[in-house]
Amino acid sequence: MIKLSNRLNEIASFINKEDIIIDIGCDHALLDIYLVNKYKNICYASDINKNELKGAKQNIKKYDVEDKIILKHKDGLVLENTLINTIVIAGLGFNNIIKILSNKDVKKINKIIVQSNSHPEIIRRFMVRSGYYLNKEK
């Protein structure tokens, strides 16, 4: 099994076996690889950075999970006729996270996991004002 950093381990602790995930800002898809190995989840891994996706593709092949992780080269949210019920937005700045959370399609999602590199208090305030229910926080 792939070894995760403490930060990614905390994020993974919020995921359940029934979740169908989109990981926005997936970097090298380590979280996604971990999740599909642990739960057999389907993951959509999305990043705007082509170099990160190149690394993600190599890791996905290395861990033999090509049939479980779908890569998307996109900026922000990618729902496109999927059954996604969980969004992971991790490692991004607060402005990008707020931009993603402002998308009306996000309100259709059951679970949103947010980990910001900056100003979590601004994101928390935005989410509360926007009608999001904050269930757990670490």
PDB file of N, CA, C and O in Angstrom, residues 2-13 27 30-31 34 115:
ATOM      1  N   ILE A   2       0.465   2.244  -0.710  1.00  0.00           N
ATOM      2  CA  ILE A   2       1.205   3.494  -0.810  1.00  0.00           C
ATOM      3  C   ILE A   2       1.210   4.219   0.540  1.00  0.00           C
ATOM      4  O   ILE A   2       0.246   4.159   1.278  1.00  0.00           O
ATOM      5  N   LYS A   3       2.312   4.856   0.885  1.00  0.00           N
ATOM      6  CA  LYS A   3       2.440   5.596   2.144  1.00  0.00           C
ATOM      7  C   LYS A   3       2.101   7.065   1.878  1.00  0.00           C
ATOM      8  O   LYS A   3       2.633   7.675   0.967  1.00  0.00           O
ATOM      9  N   LEU A   4       1.190   7.600   2.701  1.00  0.00           N
ATOM     10  CA  LEU A   4       0.756   8.988   2.560  1.00  0.00           C
ATOM     11  C   LEU A   4       1.407   9.870   3.617  1.00  0.00           C
ATOM     12  O   LEU A   4       1.746   9.398   4.711  1.00  0.00           O
ATOM     13  N   SER A   5       1.499  11.147   3.299  1.00  0.00           N
ATOM     14  CA  SER A   5       1.939  12.136   4.280  1.00  0.00           C
ATOM     15  C   SER A   5       0.860  12.260   5.359  1.00  0.00           C
ATOM     16  O   SER A   5      -0.278  11.812   5.173  1.00  0.00           O
ATOM     17  N   ASN A   6       1.195  12.887   6.460  1.00  0.00           N
ATOM     18  CA  ASN A   6       0.196  13.115   7.519  1.00  0.00           C
ATOM     19  C   ASN A   6      -0.996  13.906   6.994  1.00  0.00           C
ATOM     20  O   ASN A   6      -2.142  13.606   7.337  1.00  0.00           O
ATOM     21  N   ARG A   7      -0.734  14.922   6.175  1.00  0.00           N
ATOM     22  CA  ARG A   7      -1.808  15.749   5.611  1.00  0.00           C
ATOM     23  C   ARG A   7      -2.754  14.912   4.774  1.00  0.00           C
ATOM     24  O   ARG A   7      -3.978  14.972   4.938  1.00  0.00           O
ATOM     25  N   LEU A   8      -2.226  14.096   3.873  1.00  0.00           N
ATOM     26  CA  LEU A   8      -3.079  13.260   3.027  1.00  0.00           C
ATOM     27  C   LEU A   8      -3.770  12.165   3.833  1.00  0.00           C
ATOM     28  O   LEU A   8      -4.901  11.797   3.538  1.00  0.00           O
ATOM     29  N   ASN A   9      -3.119  11.664   4.866  1.00  0.00           N
ATOM     30  CA  ASN A   9      -3.761  10.681   5.748  1.00  0.00           C
ATOM     31  C   ASN A   9      -4.992  11.271   6.424  1.00  0.00           C
ATOM     32  O   ASN A   9      -6.019  10.594   6.555  1.00  0.00           O
ATOM     33  N   GLU A  10      -4.890  12.499   6.887  1.00  0.00           N
ATOM     34  CA  GLU A  10      -6.036  13.174   7.510  1.00  0.00           C
ATOM     35  C   GLU A  10      -7.181  13.314   6.514  1.00  0.00           C
ATOM     36  O   GLU A  10      -8.336  13.067   6.841  1.00  0.00           O
ATOM     37  N   ILE A  11      -6.860  13.700   5.301  1.00  0.00           N
ATOM     38  CA  ILE A  11      -7.887  13.837   4.259  1.00  0.00           C
ATOM     39  C   ILE A  11      -8.527  12.481   3.988  1.00  0.00           C
ATOM     40  O   ILE A  11      -9.750  12.357   3.920  1.00  0.00           O
ATOM     41  N   ALA A  12      -7.705  11.444   3.850  1.00  0.00           N
ATOM     42  CA  ALA A  12      -8.212  10.095   3.574  1.00  0.00           C
ATOM     43  C   ALA A  12      -9.130   9.596   4.685  1.00  0.00           C
ATOM     44  O   ALA A  12     -10.048   8.811   4.428  1.00  0.00           O
ATOM     45  N   SER A  13      -8.930  10.079   5.906  1.00  0.00           N
ATOM     46  CA  SER A  13      -9.755   9.628   7.025  1.00  0.00           C
ATOM     47  C   SER A  13     -11.222  10.058   6.894  1.00  0.00           C
ATOM     48  O   SER A  13     -12.087   9.510   7.563  1.00  0.00           O
ATOM     49  N   ASP A  27      -2.235  16.791  -7.817  1.00  0.00           N
ATOM     50  CA  ASP A  27      -0.776  16.662  -7.862  1.00  0.00           C
ATOM     51  C   ASP A  27      -0.391  15.335  -8.503  1.00  0.00           C
ATOM     52  O   ASP A  27      -0.706  15.097  -9.639  1.00  0.00           O
ATOM     53  N   LEU A  30      -1.423  10.651  -5.420  1.00  0.00           N
ATOM     54  CA  LEU A  30      -1.105   9.706  -4.345  1.00  0.00           C
ATOM     55  C   LEU A  30      -2.325   9.398  -3.487  1.00  0.00           C
ATOM     56  O   LEU A  30      -2.549   8.236  -3.119  1.00  0.00           O
ATOM     57  N   LEU A  31      -3.120  10.419  -3.160  1.00  0.00           N
ATOM     58  CA  LEU A  31      -4.342  10.199  -2.397  1.00  0.00           C
ATOM     59  C   LEU A  31      -5.284   9.270  -3.157  1.00  0.00           C
ATOM     60  O   LEU A  31      -5.849   8.331  -2.593  1.00  0.00           O
ATOM     61  N   TYR A  34      -4.055   5.659  -3.140  1.00  0.00           N
ATOM     62  CA  TYR A  34      -4.307   5.095  -1.813  1.00  0.00           C
ATOM     63  C   TYR A  34      -5.777   4.685  -1.666  1.00  0.00           C
ATOM     64  O   TYR A  34      -6.082   3.589  -1.211  1.00  0.00           O
ATOM     65  N   GLN A 115      -8.996  21.359   2.323  1.00  0.00           N
ATOM     66  CA  GLN A 115      -7.753  21.601   3.058  1.00  0.00           C
ATOM     67  C   GLN A 115      -7.035  22.708   2.310  1.00  0.00           C
ATOM     68  O   GLN A 115      -6.638  22.548   1.169  1.00  0.00           O
TER      69      GLN A 115
END
